[in-house]
Backbone as a ProteinNet text record, in pm:
[ID]
protein_1_A
[PRIMARY]
MKQHRKNKTARNQLIGALVLITLLAAVHLGIALWSRKTAAEDVPQIVIQNPGEEDKHKPVYFDPNKSDSLTLLYNGLKPWQIRNLMKYRAKGGRYRTADDFRRLYGLTDSAFLALKPYIRIDSTEWVARRDSLNALRRERDSLRHIADSLRRDSLYQKTYRHPKCDTIIELNAADTSDLQYIRGIGAYTASQIIWYRKALGGYVSAAQIREITALKGVQLDSVIPHLTANPDSVHPLRVNYCSVEQLQRHPYISFTQAKAIYTLRRNRLKLKDINDLKKLDCLTDSTLHRLAPYLSFEP
[TERTIARY]
4691.7	4545.8	4513.3	4584.8	4561.8	4597.7	4701.9	4743.9	4638.7	4573.3	4469.1	4350.4	4314.3	4198.8	4228.3	4349.2	4385.6	4375	4422.9	4416.5	4272.8	4184.5	4044.6	3976.4	4010.8	3949.4	3993.1	4119.1	4169.1	4103.1	4079.6	4015.1	3871.7	3801	3661.7	3653.9	3749	3749.8	3776.5	3862.9	3894.1	3772.6	3700.9	3580	3475.5	3460.1	3361.3	3395.3	3525	3566.9	3537.2	3562	3534.8	3386.6	3305.1	3160.6	3113.5	3168.2	3129.8	3169.6	3289.8	3335.6	3247.6	3210	3123.4	2988.4	2932.2	2802.8	2811.5	2919	2935.6	2950	3023.8	3041.7	2908.8	2828.9	2698.8	2606.9	2607.7	2523	2566.9	2697.1	2749.4	2713.8	2726.1	2692.6	2543.3	2458.4	2313.7	2276.2	2341	2312.7	2353	2469.4	2517.5	2423.5	2377	2286	2152.1	2102.3	1973.6	1983.4	2096.2	2114.6	2122.2	2191.5	2205.1	2071	1988	1856.9	1766.3	1772	1688.5	1728.4	1858.1	1907.4	1866.4	1870.9	1832.5	1684.8	1600.5	1457.2	1426.5	1509.6	1485.9	1528.1	1617.1	1664.7	1557	1512.7	1409.9	1459.2	1368.4	1401.8	1397.9	1503.6	1513.8	1497.1	1393.2	1366.5	1427.9	1515.5	1583.8	1518.2	1462.5	1400.4	1502.9	1473.8	1561.3	1551.8	1657.7	1653.1	1544.8	1465.8	1360.7	1230.4	1227.3	1103.9	1009	887	789.3	663	590	464.5	364	296.3	195.1	60.3	-14.3	-147.2	-239.4	-362.9	-464.3	-497.7	-498.8	-534.5	-677.9	-706.6	-841.6	-900.2	-1030.9	-1097	-1063.7	-1040.8	-1003.3	-1048.2	-1067.8	-1101.8	-981.1	-911.1	-791.3	-818.8	-946.1	-980.4	-1002.1	-1016.1	-1049.5	-965	-908.4	-839	-720.4	-693.3	-580.5	-452	-340.9	-210.1	-186.5	-242.8	-222.2	-287.4	-406.3	-473.1	-393.2	-345.3	-265.7	-135	-73.9	51.1	26.7	-84.6	-118.4	-138.7	-191.1	-216	-91.8	22.4	147.5	207.9	144.3	203.5	323.8	423.2	541.9	512	585.4	561.7	571.9	668.8	682.9	568	511.4	394.6	273.4	261.4	150.4	161.8	285.8	305	261.6	296.8	255.7	104.2	40.9	-105	-170.8	-116.4	-173.3	-157.3	-43.4	-22.4	-120.4	-142.8	-236.7	-377.3	-417.1	-549.4	-558.6	-448.2	-449.2	-466.1	-419.4	-432.2	-566.8	-655.2	-786.7	-800	-695.8	-701.5	-793.9	-864.7	-958.3	-947.8	-965.1	-971.6	-1118.9	-1159.7	-1301	-1331.7	-1233	-1250.6	-1129.4	-1144.6	-1034.1	-914.1	-939.9	-829.9	-749.1	-811.9	-738.9	-626.8	-641	-539.4	-407.8	-414	-291.9	-193.9	-243	-155.7	-65.1	-86.5	-3.5	143.3	227.7	369.1	435.9	507.1	582.3	504.9	374.5	293.3	310.2	360	383.8	252.6	257.8	137.8	92.9	188	152.1	89.7	146.1	90.9	-49.2	-69.4	-201.6	-305.5	-269.5	-363.1	-398.8	-301.8	-329.6	-423.4	-416.4	-499.2	-632.6	-642.4	-762	-891.1	-894.7	-1021.6	-1066	-974.7	-1007.6	-1034.5	-1032.4	-1057.7	-1208.1	-1256.6	-1397.6	-1406.9	-1445.9	-1449.1	-1592.1	-1608.7	-1738.5	-1754.6	-1839.4	-1853.7	-1946.8	-2011.8	-2110	-2046.1	-1928.1	-1863.7	-1821.7	-1749.6	-1699.8	-1810.4	-1916.1	-2029.8	-2099.1	-2116.5	-2177	-2089.7	-1958	-1866.4	-1872.2	-1881.7	-1890	-2017.4	-2129	-2255.1	-2249.4	-2182	-2169.9	-2086.7	-1975.9	-1891.8	-1965.7	-2042.5	-2118.9	-2221.5	-2283.7	-2381.1	-2314.4	-2194.3	-2121.9	-2081.7	-2042.4	-2005.7	-2126.5	-2242.5	-2362.8	-2399.5	-2383.8	-2413.8	-2315.4	-2186.1	-2085.9	-2116.7	-2152.6	-2184.9	-2307.5	-2403.4	-2523.1	-2489.8	-2402.5	-2363.3	-2285.2	-2200.5	-2126.5	-2221.2	-2323.6	-2420.2	-2493.6	-2531.2	-2599.3	-2507.8	-2379.8	-2284.8	-2264.2	-2255.9	-2239.9	-2362.2	-2477.6	-2599.8	-2603.5	-2558.1	-2556.9	-2459.4	-2345.2	-2247.2	-2303.4	-2387.4	-2444.1	-2564.8	-2614.8	-2734.5	-2696.6	-2770.1	-2740.3	-2758.8	-2857.4	-2878.5	-2758.1	-2700.9	-2581.4	-2466.9	-2451.4	-2345.3	-2360.5	-2483	-2504.2	-2486.3	-2519	-2516.5	-2376.7	-2298.4	-2171.7	-2047.1	-2058.3	-1941.3	-1928	-1805	-1781.1	-1783.2	-1881.9	-1880	-1775	-1685.2	-1582	-1644.8	-1606.1	-1664	-1563.2	-1589.1	-1505.6	-1562.9	-1494.5	-1540.1	-1419.9	-1442.1	-1333.7	-1337.7	-1223.7	-1212.2	-1111.7	-1149.3	-1057.5	-971.4	-839.4	-747.2	-746.2	-754.9	-741.7	-868.8	-977.5	-1102.6	-1148.4	-1085.6	-1130.8	-1073.6	-1147.3	-1093.8	-1066.2	-1021	-982.4	-1100.8	-1219.4	-1337.6	-1369.4	-1358.4	-1385.4	-1287.3	-1159.7	-1057.7	-1078.8	-1136	-1154.5	-1267.9	-1341.1	-1442.1	-1377	-1249.5	-1180.8	-1118.7	-1135.5	-1072.5	-920.7	-857.6	-712.3	-663.4	-753.9	-714.7	-780.6	-696	-743.7	-723.2	-744.8	-734.7	-592.5	-491	-353.5	-311.7	-341.7	-305.7	-374.8	-500.6	-574.7	-511.4	-470.6	-410.1	-277	-197.5	-70.2	-91.2	-193	-222.6	-262.3	-342.8	-383.5	-263.9	-176.7	-58	33.8	56.2	144.9	82.2	-49.6	-116.6	-91.8	-96	-70.3	74.7	167.3	309.3	337.8	275.7	297.8	230.3	112.6	29.2	-81	-92.1	-193.5	-131.3	-211.4	-163.8	-191.7	-96	-119.4	-137.3	-105.1	-120.9	-145	-232.4	-259.9	-136.6	-46	73.6	168.4	147.9	236.3	225.2	119.7	109.2	215.5	276.8	387.2	509	516.9	632.1	625.1	513.9	497.2	585.7	680	776.9	709.7	607	540.7	464.9	439.9	363.4	451.7	583.5	672.4	644.5	624.7	593	445.2	360.9	216	175.1	91.1	44.1	-58.9	-16.4	-102.3	-152.2	-111.8	-150.5	-302	-368.7	-513.9	-587.8	-513.9	-575	-571.1	-455.3	-434.6	-539.2	-586.6	-689.5	-819.1	-841.6	-963.9	-942.5	-824.3	-792.1	-765.6	-803.8	-775.4	-732.5	-660.8	-611.5	-639.3	-690	-719.2	-606.7	-520.3	-406.3	-449.5	-570.7	-616.7	-634.6	-637.2	-654.4	-522.4	-409.6	-277.7	-255.9	-191.7	-155.3	-3.6	40.5	184	256.2	388.1	473.3	501.4	491.6	522.1	672.2	746.4	892.6	951.2	892.8	948.1	921.3	851.5	820.4	856.1	885.5	912.8	1053	1065.7	1196.1	1259.4	1382.9	1450.9	1374.1	1327.3	1255.8	1126.8	1055	930.1	955.7	1062.1	1093.5	1133.6	1215.6	1267.7	1162.7	1048.7	943.8	878.8	892.3	831.7	909.2	841.6	910	1008.3	992.1	1077.8	1196.9	1210.3	1317.3	1399.8	1530.9	1620.7	1664.9	1737	1784.3	1882.7	1972.4	2069.9	1999.5	1900.2	1826.2	1745.8	1684.5	1607.6	1697.6	1816.9	1909.8	1957	1980.3	2025.3	1915.4	1791	1678.8	1663.7	1674.1	1659.5	1771	1895.2	2007.9	1993	1951.2	1929.8	1821	1716.2	1607.5	1652.3	1731	1777.7	1871	1952.8	2044.5	1970.2	1865.1	1790	1667.4	1644.2	1528.1	1400.3	1378.8	1263.3	1290.8	1219.2	1232.1	1106.4	1125.2	1012.9	942	1020.6	959.8	1059.8	1019.2	1102.5	1232.7	1237.8	1360.9	1474.8	1442.2	1546.7	1616.8	1548.6	1607.5	1698.8	1695.7	1780.4	1928.1	1959	2098.8	2160.7	2077.9	2127.5	2169.5	2294.6	2347.3	2278.9	2226.9	2167.8	2028.1	1972	1838.3	1848.3	1819.2	1823.5	1692.7	1691	1571.7	1454.6	1484.1	1376.6	1317.9	1404.2	1356.9	1270.9	1316.3	1237.9	1104	1102.3	978.3	877.9	927.4	839.2	793.5	882.7	851.7	759.1	756.5	684.9	542.3	460.1	322.5	314.9	427.3	423.3	493.7	534.8	603.7	524.6	509.2	442	539.3	550.4	647.7	576.5	462.5	389.9	469.9	467.8	547.6	493.8
16607.6	16599.4	16487.2	16489.8	16387	16248.2	16244.7	16115.7	16062.7	16147.5	16108.3	16050.7	16111.8	16060.5	15923.6	15901.7	15771.6	15661.7	15693.6	15595.3	15561.2	15663.1	15640.8	15556	15581	15504	15358.1	15333.7	15196.2	15121	15195.8	15131.6	15092.8	15179.4	15150.1	15031.2	15026.4	14913.5	14782.1	14783.6	14663.4	14616.5	14716.4	14680.6	14620.8	14678.3	14624.8	14484.1	14460.2	14327.4	14224.6	14263.9	14172.7	14143.3	14250.3	14230	14137.2	14156.2	14072.6	13927.5	13910.2	13772.1	13705.9	13783.7	13729.3	13688.7	13773.3	13742.5	13616.1	13607.1	13487.8	13360.6	13371.3	13255.3	13213.4	13314.4	13283.7	13218.2	13271	13211.4	13068.4	13046.4	12912.7	12813.3	12859.6	12773.2	12739.4	12838.6	12815.6	12712.9	12725.7	12630.6	12488.6	12476.1	12343.8	12280.7	12359.3	12305	12263.3	12347.9	12315.8	12186.3	12166.2	12046.2	11921.5	11931.3	11815.9	11777.3	11878.8	11850.4	11782.7	11826.6	11768.6	11623.8	11597.9	11461.4	11366.7	11416	11332.1	11297.1	11391.5	11363.8	11262.3	11259.4	11165.5	11022.7	11000.6	10866.5	10794.3	10670.5	10597.3	10559	10566.3	10533.5	10381.2	10322.8	10178.8	10154.8	10070.6	10039.6	9903.9	9899.7	9775.9	9723.2	9599.2	9537.3	9461.6	9446.5	9368.4	9221.1	9146.3	9003	8931.7	8845	8768.8	8843.9	8973.6	9050.9	9010.8	8980.3	8936	9020.2	9023.7	9096.9	9023.5	9099.5	9042.4	9049.4	8933.9	8935.1	8852.8	8877.2	8811.6	8675.4	8566.2	8433.3	8430.9	8331.3	8311.8	8185.7	8174.1	8056.3	7933	7820.4	7699.8	7575.9	7467.5	7336.1	7245.3	7203.9	7120.7	6987.4	6945.2	6820.1	6837.2	6961.3	6983.7	7090.5	7186	7298.8	7253.5	7329.1	7295.5	7352.4	7316.6	7354.9	7505.5	7574.9	7719.3	7792.3	7749.6	7812.2	7789.3	7667.3	7636.4	7713.9	7728.8	7804.5	7951.3	8006.5	8146	8169.8	8068.2	8082.1	8060.8	8043.5	8041.2	7905.5	7796.5	7664.6	7646.2	7574.3	7545.3	7435.7	7435.5	7331.2	7190.3	7164.4	7028.5	6993.2	7096.4	7070.8	7037.2	7106.4	7079.1	6938.7	6893.9	6757.7	6654.4	6678.1	6585	6580.5	6696.1	6701.4	6626	6644.9	6576.7	6424.7	6378.4	6235	6179.8	6257.5	6215.7	6200.5	6297.1	6289.8	6175.8	6149.4	6042.6	5905.3	5890	5762.8	5748.7	5845.3	5838.4	5916.3	5989.9	6068	6188.2	6222.4	6334.6	6411.3	6544.1	6629.4	6652.8	6611.6	6622.5	6754.8	6809.5	6938.9	7025.6	7155.2	7247.5	7211.8	7161.9	7126.2	7007.8	6923.5	6810.6	6857.8	6977	7029.6	7057.3	7064.5	7088.2	6972.6	6853.3	6736.2	6742.6	6839.3	6849.1	6864.2	6777	6775.3	6907.7	6966.1	7088.7	7216.4	7206	7325.6	7370.4	7491	7542.7	7587.1	7605.2	7649.1	7787.5	7878.7	8014.1	8014.3	7931.8	7925	7864.2	7761.3	7698.3	7796.7	7871.1	7966.2	8076.7	8113	8216	8164.7	8034.8	7977.3	7923.8	7890.6	7824.4	7900.4	8036	8106.2	8095.2	8055.1	8050.4	7907.9	7810.5	7671.1	7646.6	7599.9	7566.7	7423.5	7330	7188.1	7147.3	7088.7	7036.7	6896.4	6882.9	6754.6	6658.4	6702.8	6617.3	6490.8	6506.5	6393.1	6286.3	6324.6	6222	6164.8	6241.5	6187	6078.8	6105.3	6003.4	5878.8	5900.4	5786.5	5707.4	5778.2	5710.5	5627.3	5684.4	5611.1	5486.9	5500.1	5385.6	5274.8	5312.5	5212.8	5145.7	5223.7	5165.4	5065.8	5098.6	5006.7	4876.7	4887.9	4767.7	4683.6	4749.6	4674.9	4600	4666.7	4600	4478.7	4494.3	4382.4	4268.2	4302.3	4199.1	4124.2	4196.9	4132.8	4043.2	4087.4	4006.2	3875.4	3883.8	3762	3667.4	3722.8	3638.5	3568	3639	3578.3	3463.7	3484.4	3378.4	3257.7	3284.4	3175.1	3095.6	3166.6	3097.1	3011.7	3061.6	2985.2	2858.4	2869.6	2752.6	2646.8	2691	2595.4	2517.1	2581.7	2515	2428.3	2447.8	2373.2	2229	2134.7	1993.8	1958	2020.5	1993	2036.4	2148.3	2197.3	2098.4	2044.5	1948.6	1826.1	1774.6	1654.6	1680.4	1801	1830.7	1860.8	1936.4	1987.7	1921.2	1843.5	1774.5	1639.4	1600.4	1472.8	1359.2	1274.9	1158.7	1059.1	1022	925.4	786.4	716.7	585.4	498.4	369.6	274.7	259.2	316.8	312.8	304	289	281.1	408.6	474.8	599.7	579.4	619.2	611.8	737.2	718.1	830.1	929.7	884.2	973.9	1053	1023.9	1096.2	1171.9	1148.6	1208.3	1348.6	1430.1	1558.8	1551.3	1661.2	1659	1626.3	1672.8	1643.7	1494.6	1431.4	1287.7	1208.5	1245.5	1170.6	1180	1289.9	1307	1222.2	1153	1060.2	936.9	912.5	793.2	823.4	734	750.4	753	851.3	862.5	967.6	1024	1127.8	1259.3	1356.3	1490.8	1583.2	1711.7	1810.1	1817.3	1815.7	1826.9	1703.8	1585.3	1462.1	1455.4	1495.9	1494.3	1589.4	1708.8	1805.4	1755.1	1684.6	1630.2	1516.4	1434.9	1326.3	1382.9	1488.8	1551.8	1618.1	1683.3	1748.1	1646	1532.9	1431.3	1368.2	1356.9	1303.5	1393	1524	1617.4	1608.7	1592.2	1583.3	1456.2	1345.2	1218.2	1215	1273.7	1257.7	1157.8	1112.6	1015	897.8	831.2	714.2	586.6	493.4	359.3	258.5	301.5	215	301.7	254.7	330.2	337.9	239.8	238.2	354	423.3	534.7	651.6	656.6	768.3	757.6	639.8	626.9	706.7	740.6	813.8	962.9	1010.5	1153.3	1192.5	1280.2	1318.7	1379.2	1462.4	1530.6	1434.8	1311.3	1215.6	1108.1	1128.3	1032.7	1030.7	914.7	903.3	893.3	924.6	912.3	766.5	716.2	578.7	567.3	503.1	491	348.1	255.9	115.3	96.6	172.6	158.4	238.4	325	412.3	347.5	287.8	235.1	132.4	42.7	-53.1	11.6	138.2	205.8	294.1	278.8	357.6	264.8	309.5	235.8	335.1	285.3	372.6	308.9	387.7	342.2	387.7	296.7	336.8	403.5	376.8	438.2	588.9	639.3	783.4	858.9	787.9	851.7	935.4	1051	1138.2	1125.5	1045	1020.1	1137.1	1136.3	1235.2	1192.2	1284.3	1254.9	1274.7	1166.3	1172.5	1239.7	1217.1	1271.5	1420.8	1481.6	1623.8	1704.7	1639.2	1709.6	1769.5	1883.7	1945.6	1887.6	1927.2	1880.7	1926.2	2051.3	2103.7	2026.6	1993	1918.5	1777.4	1713.9	1578.9	1576.4	1672.5	1668.7	1706	1759.4	1789.9	1663.7	1552.9	1429.3	1378.1	1333.1	1288.9	1173.7	1092.7	977.6	1008.1	1131.9	1166.3	1280.8	1257.6	1362.7	1448.6	1555.9	1643.8	1570.2	1491.4	1416.1	1317.9	1247.9	1152.8	1224.3	1337.9	1413.2	1461.5	1508.1	1555.1	1440.9	1323.2	1207.6	1161.3	1159	1119.6	1218.5	1347.5	1450.4	1439.8	1416.8	1405.3	1282.5	1169.5	1047.8	1068.9	1132.5	1157.2	1250.4	1351.7	1444.9	1376.9	1283.3	1211.8	1111.6	1052.4	951.2	1009.3	1137.9	1207.6	1170.8	1042.3	1003	866.6	841.6	714.8	631.7	499.7	412.4	354.7	307.5	250	261.1	208.7	223.1	144.5	47.4	-29.4	58.4	166.8	258.5	326.9	337.3	404.1	312.4	182.5	89.7	111.1	183.2	210.2	318.3	384.7	491.3	432.9	459	404.3	464.4	585.9	653.5	602.3	516.3	462.4	312.9	275.3	133.4	64.8	-66.9	-142.3	-108.6	-89.1	-56.1	82.6	175.9	310.3	305.3	227.4	214.8	147.2	50.8	-16.7	81.8	169.4	269.5	372.9	404.1	509.2	461.4	333.7	280.1	334.4	340.6	388.4	540.1	609.8	755.8	808.9	719.2	761.9	717.6	810.4	780.7	808.9	714.4	726.7	748.7	808.2	835.4	930.2	910.7	993.5	1135.6
-2119.1	-2137.4	-2236	-2349.9	-2452.1	-2397.2	-2318.7	-2261.4	-2165.6	-2095.2	-1999.9	-2071.7	-2184.1	-2259.8	-2317.9	-2362.2	-2416.8	-2309.1	-2189.8	-2081.9	-2045.6	-2044.5	-2010.6	-2115.7	-2245	-2354.2	-2347.7	-2316.4	-2307.4	-2192.9	-2081.8	-1966.5	-1997.5	-2069.5	-2106.2	-2201.5	-2292.7	-2385.4	-2311.8	-2211.2	-2135.2	-2056.6	-1996.4	-1919.8	-2012.7	-2133	-2228.2	-2272.3	-2290.2	-2331.6	-2222.6	-2096.7	-1985.1	-1973.1	-1988.1	-1981.4	-2092.9	-2214.1	-2328	-2305.2	-2251.9	-2224.9	-2120.5	-2016.3	-1910.3	-1965.8	-2054.2	-2114.8	-2200.8	-2278.3	-2364.3	-2280.6	-2169.5	-2082.5	-2020.7	-1978.9	-1919.4	-2020.7	-2142.8	-2248	-2276.9	-2288.1	-2316.1	-2204.9	-2078.8	-1965.9	-1965	-1997	-2001.3	-2107.2	-2224.1	-2332	-2290.9	-2226	-2184.3	-2081.8	-1984.9	-1883	-1942.9	-2036.2	-2099.9	-2182.4	-2250.3	-2332.6	-2245.4	-2132.7	-2043.6	-1982.3	-1946.6	-1888.4	-1990	-2113.3	-2219	-2246.2	-2247.2	-2271.7	-2159.7	-2037.2	-1922.4	-1926.4	-1975.6	-1984.7	-2092.9	-2199.7	-2310	-2276.8	-2181.4	-2145.4	-2065.4	-2107.2	-2032.4	-1894.8	-1797.9	-1660	-1641.1	-1586.5	-1561.6	-1413.3	-1382.6	-1241.9	-1210.9	-1119.1	-1079.6	-953.1	-967.4	-851.5	-771	-646.4	-560.7	-598.6	-584.4	-617.3	-536.8	-606.1	-539.5	-525.8	-566.8	-554.9	-666.2	-638.8	-736.6	-724.3	-835.5	-834	-746	-668.4	-581.9	-652.9	-653.7	-711.8	-623.9	-639.9	-557	-614.9	-533.9	-585.7	-636.6	-719	-771.3	-708.5	-711.5	-656.9	-742.4	-677.5	-749.8	-673.6	-751.3	-695.9	-717.3	-611.7	-629.5	-696.1	-702.6	-769.7	-919.8	-967.8	-1107.7	-1175.7	-1100.7	-1162.3	-1245.2	-1354.2	-1440.4	-1382.8	-1446.5	-1394.3	-1400.9	-1501.4	-1512.5	-1395.1	-1356.6	-1241.6	-1114.1	-1095.9	-976.6	-975.5	-1094	-1102.9	-1071.6	-1119.5	-1092.3	-943.5	-875.2	-731.6	-646.6	-710.9	-635.7	-610.1	-658.4	-639.2	-730.3	-682.7	-761	-864.1	-975.7	-1077.6	-1022	-933.3	-880.6	-786.2	-717.7	-634.9	-721.9	-834.5	-927.2	-983.3	-1014.9	-1066.1	-962.3	-835.8	-730.3	-716.5	-727.1	-716	-831	-954.4	-1070.8	-1059	-1008.1	-988.4	-884.9	-779	-674.4	-731.8	-818	-881.5	-981.3	-1055.1	-1155	-1090.2	-966.3	-895.6	-824.3	-844.7	-782.5	-653.5	-615	-492.8	-506.2	-399.2	-399.9	-268.3	-277.7	-159.6	-126.5	-8.3	28.6	97.5	168.7	235.1	205.6	235.4	212.9	299.9	421.7	512	458.1	375.2	317.5	226	169.5	77.8	150.3	281.6	359.7	344.7	303.5	291.6	169.4	80.4	-39.3	0.8	-52.9	-14.5	-51.3	45.3	20.6	45	76.4	99.2	243.9	261.9	396.4	460	592.9	664.7	618.5	597.9	556.6	417.2	324.9	190	191.5	276.3	284.2	339.1	444.6	504.1	405.8	317.9	218	109.6	78.4	-28.2	21.2	148.8	201.3	171.8	185.2	156.6	10.8	-78.4	-221.5	-270.7	-178.3	-217.7	-220.9	-335	-351.2	-404	-320.2	-358.9	-391.5	-511.2	-552.9	-495.1	-394.8	-324.7	-397.6	-504.8	-573.3	-626.9	-689.3	-755.6	-656.1	-550.7	-459.5	-371.8	-346.9	-271.7	-352.5	-485.1	-571.4	-577.6	-583.4	-587.2	-457.3	-345.5	-216.7	-207.3	-251.1	-246.9	-335.6	-453.3	-543.6	-480.5	-415.8	-349.7	-234.5	-160.9	-50.5	-101.9	-216	-274.4	-318.5	-377.3	-418.1	-298	-189.9	-69.4	-12.6	-12.5	38	-48.5	-180.5	-269.8	-248.3	-229.9	-203.1	-74.6	31.4	158.8	145.9	64.3	43.6	-27.3	-130.8	-201.9	-110.8	-25.4	68	163.1	207.8	299	230.7	102.9	28.8	10.8	-22.3	-42.1	85.8	198.2	326.7	358.8	322.8	348.5	265.2	138.4	51.1	101	152.2	203.1	321.6	399.7	516.6	482.4	362.1	320.3	286.8	339.6	314.5	168.4	99.8	-42.3	-124.1	-84.4	-152.9	-136.2	-17.1	8	-81.1	-94.5	-173.2	-322.1	-366.1	-509.3	-559.6	-482.3	-533.9	-477.2	-372.1	-320.2	-389.8	-426.6	-493	-391.2	-396.4	-304.6	-350.5	-263.5	-297.3	-313.9	-418.6	-443.7	-517.8	-523.4	-596.8	-738.2	-834.2	-973.2	-1064.8	-1193.3	-1291.5	-1377.1	-1386.8	-1463.9	-1576.6	-1698.1	-1813.1	-1814.2	-1802	-1782.6	-1898.1	-2021.6	-2136.1	-2166	-2095	-2117.2	-1993.1	-1879.1	-1753.3	-1735.4	-1659.5	-1616	-1466	-1408	-1266.7	-1176.1	-1213.2	-1130.7	-1130.8	-1247.3	-1256	-1170.3	-1175.3	-1101	-950.2	-902.5	-758.6	-701.9	-788.7	-739	-675.7	-709.5	-660.3	-524.7	-431.8	-300.7	-315.6	-251.6	-257.2	-355.6	-436.2	-532.5	-493	-461.8	-430.9	-549.5	-524.6	-633.4	-689.8	-602	-649.6	-729.4	-676.3	-746.7	-882.5	-887.6	-1014.1	-1115.8	-1070.5	-1163.5	-1217.4	-1135	-1181.2	-1281.1	-1261.5	-1355.4	-1491.5	-1493.2	-1619.1	-1687.2	-1607	-1665	-1732.9	-1668.4	-1725.5	-1849.1	-1851.2	-1970.5	-2091.1	-2070.9	-2181.2	-2227	-2133.2	-2169.2	-2248.3	-2209.8	-2280.1	-2416.5	-2422.7	-2540.2	-2514.8	-2390.4	-2352.3	-2278.4	-2196.7	-2122.3	-2202.6	-2196.2	-2251.5	-2138.8	-2016.4	-1899.8	-1777.3	-1686.7	-1565.1	-1475.3	-1487.3	-1402.7	-1433.1	-1545.3	-1580.3	-1484	-1405.7	-1310.5	-1201.4	-1186.6	-1090.8	-1136	-1264.8	-1317.9	-1286.6	-1237	-1210	-1092.1	-1116.3	-1013.1	-891.1	-912.6	-801.3	-711.8	-758.8	-678.7	-616.6	-620.2	-555.3	-404.5	-350.1	-208.8	-180.5	-281.8	-263.3	-282.4	-194.8	-204.4	-317.6	-428.5	-545	-568.2	-482.2	-501.8	-498.4	-413	-402.8	-510	-582.4	-683.3	-820.9	-856	-991.5	-1032.5	-944.6	-986.9	-1035.9	-1000.6	-1041.7	-1165.4	-1228	-1347.2	-1463.6	-1580.5	-1702.7	-1809.6	-1913.4	-2019.8	-2155.4	-2246.5	-2382.5	-2474.8	-2522.6	-2607.4	-2737.7	-2783.2	-2908	-2894.9	-2772.2	-2750.3	-2748	-2764.9	-2760.5	-2886.4	-2868.8	-2980.8	-3003	-3101.4	-3119.4	-3187.4	-3172.3	-3238.3	-3382.4	-3475.3	-3616	-3635.2	-3623.7	-3618.7	-3742	-3859	-3983.3	-4001.6	-3905.7	-3919.1	-3794	-3684	-3558	-3557.3	-3490.3	-3468.1	-3341.8	-3316	-3195.1	-3070.7	-3071.9	-2956.5	-2930.5	-3035.8	-3019.1	-2967.4	-3014	-2968.8	-2822.1	-2779.6	-2642.9	-2538.2	-2581.3	-2485.2	-2429.3	-2499.8	-2450.7	-2329.1	-2225.8	-2103.2	-2125.5	-2231.4	-2254	-2344.6	-2393.2	-2487.9	-2430.5	-2418.7	-2372.1	-2490.4	-2460.5	-2567.4	-2659.1	-2598.9	-2679.5	-2772.2	-2720.4	-2801.9	-2911.8	-2877.5	-2977	-3089.9	-3055.8	-3158.7	-3247.7	-3187.8	-3265.8	-3361.8	-3315.1	-3401.4	-3516.8	-3485.7	-3589.4	-3694	-3648.3	-3741.3	-3830.8	-3771.6	-3849.8	-3954.8	-3917.5	-4012.7	-4125.4	-4091	-4193.1	-4291.5	-4244.5	-4334.7	-4423	-4369.2	-4444.7	-4514.1	-4496.7	-4551	-4477.5	-4446.2	-4366	-4303.2	-4191.1	-4120.4	-4144.4	-4163.8	-4199.8	-4077.8	-3978.7	-3858.7	-3744.6	-3630	-3510.4	-3520.3	-3611.1	-3627.1	-3676.9	-3748.4	-3793.9	-3677.8	-3564.3	-3448.1	-3367.9	-3397	-3322.9	-3352.5	-3460.5	-3495.6	-3407.4	-3330.1	-3243.1	-3108.5	-3069.5	-2944.3	-2820.8	-2835.2	-2718.8	-2686.7	-2772.6	-2749	-2721	-2598.4	-2559.9	-2600.4	-2591.9	-2627.2	-2534.7	-2406	-2311.4	-2341.9	-2380.2	-2415.7	-2540.7	-2642	-2764.7	-2738.4	-2644.9	-2611.3	-2549.5	-2462.7	-2402.9	-2504.3	-2600.2	-2697.7	-2809.8	-2835.1	-2951.2	-2966.5	-2859.5	-2877.2	-2906.8	-2884.8	-2895.2	-3020.6	-3111.6	-3232.8	-3354.9	-3448.4	-3575	-3688.6	-3780.9	-3891.5	-4025	-4021.9	-4146.2	-4234	-4365.9	-4456.3	-4466.5
[MASK]
+++++++++++++++++++++++++++++++++++++++++++++++++++++++++++++++++++++++++++++++++++++++++++++++++++++++++++++++++++++++++++++++++++++++++++++++++++++++++++++++++++++++++++++++++++++++++++++++++++++++++++++++++++++++++++++++++++++++++++++++++++++++++++++++++++++++++++++++++++++++++++++++++++++++++++

């Protein structure tokens, strides 16, 4: 009997222990699940977009002739497209209609159709510019008509055309218009005669125009008798002050001769007259004779 009671008591204790363990396990599992749920709620949710996915927004109204780069960028244009548009505007380019915007380099048909309803072009500016250009064109055409009428007018011909005549012209005082009064001298020949006069410093003889390289082959025999030269109008070179570069610019002096003259002057401090140059082997008597009117030895 006593043994039976002991066995029953041990069995009850075992059942109680199992029940207690089960309860503790259930409580522990509940706590673990509750903690995990709370932690998951505290972690911020990260939304990962697909590559290339962008926010969609509605374009705004814009004038391609005036809108700034931020407005164009907001409307979906690429930075390089905006640069091309700005360059086009800087060169004076203008969009007159919304369809003209289709010419923008790199703009696809779908992108243009999406932007077209939002293009608002102010036509006041380019219309005023067009009217101004048309007015200038009309004024230009009017002036041309007047000029053509004057050319056909006999009075104009007598007043402004140079009548060729036999006269005497002083070379050192004449301009190209004066020279063209002489038969045989045209605009080109007159300009070459004036150019050579400046290079020489003035003419001492009318025959010097034969030395002009550009006029080789031109018949000047009938021209020279109508020309005269005043030697007093010559502007001579100041030998004691000129550099090598200034000396060699004269048509009668080469670089070698200019350097020799400069060296001689530097050694002697100054040159007194043209006889001092006779010691130079590079200057012949004929060269010195030609140079004499063009050299000044003032101290």
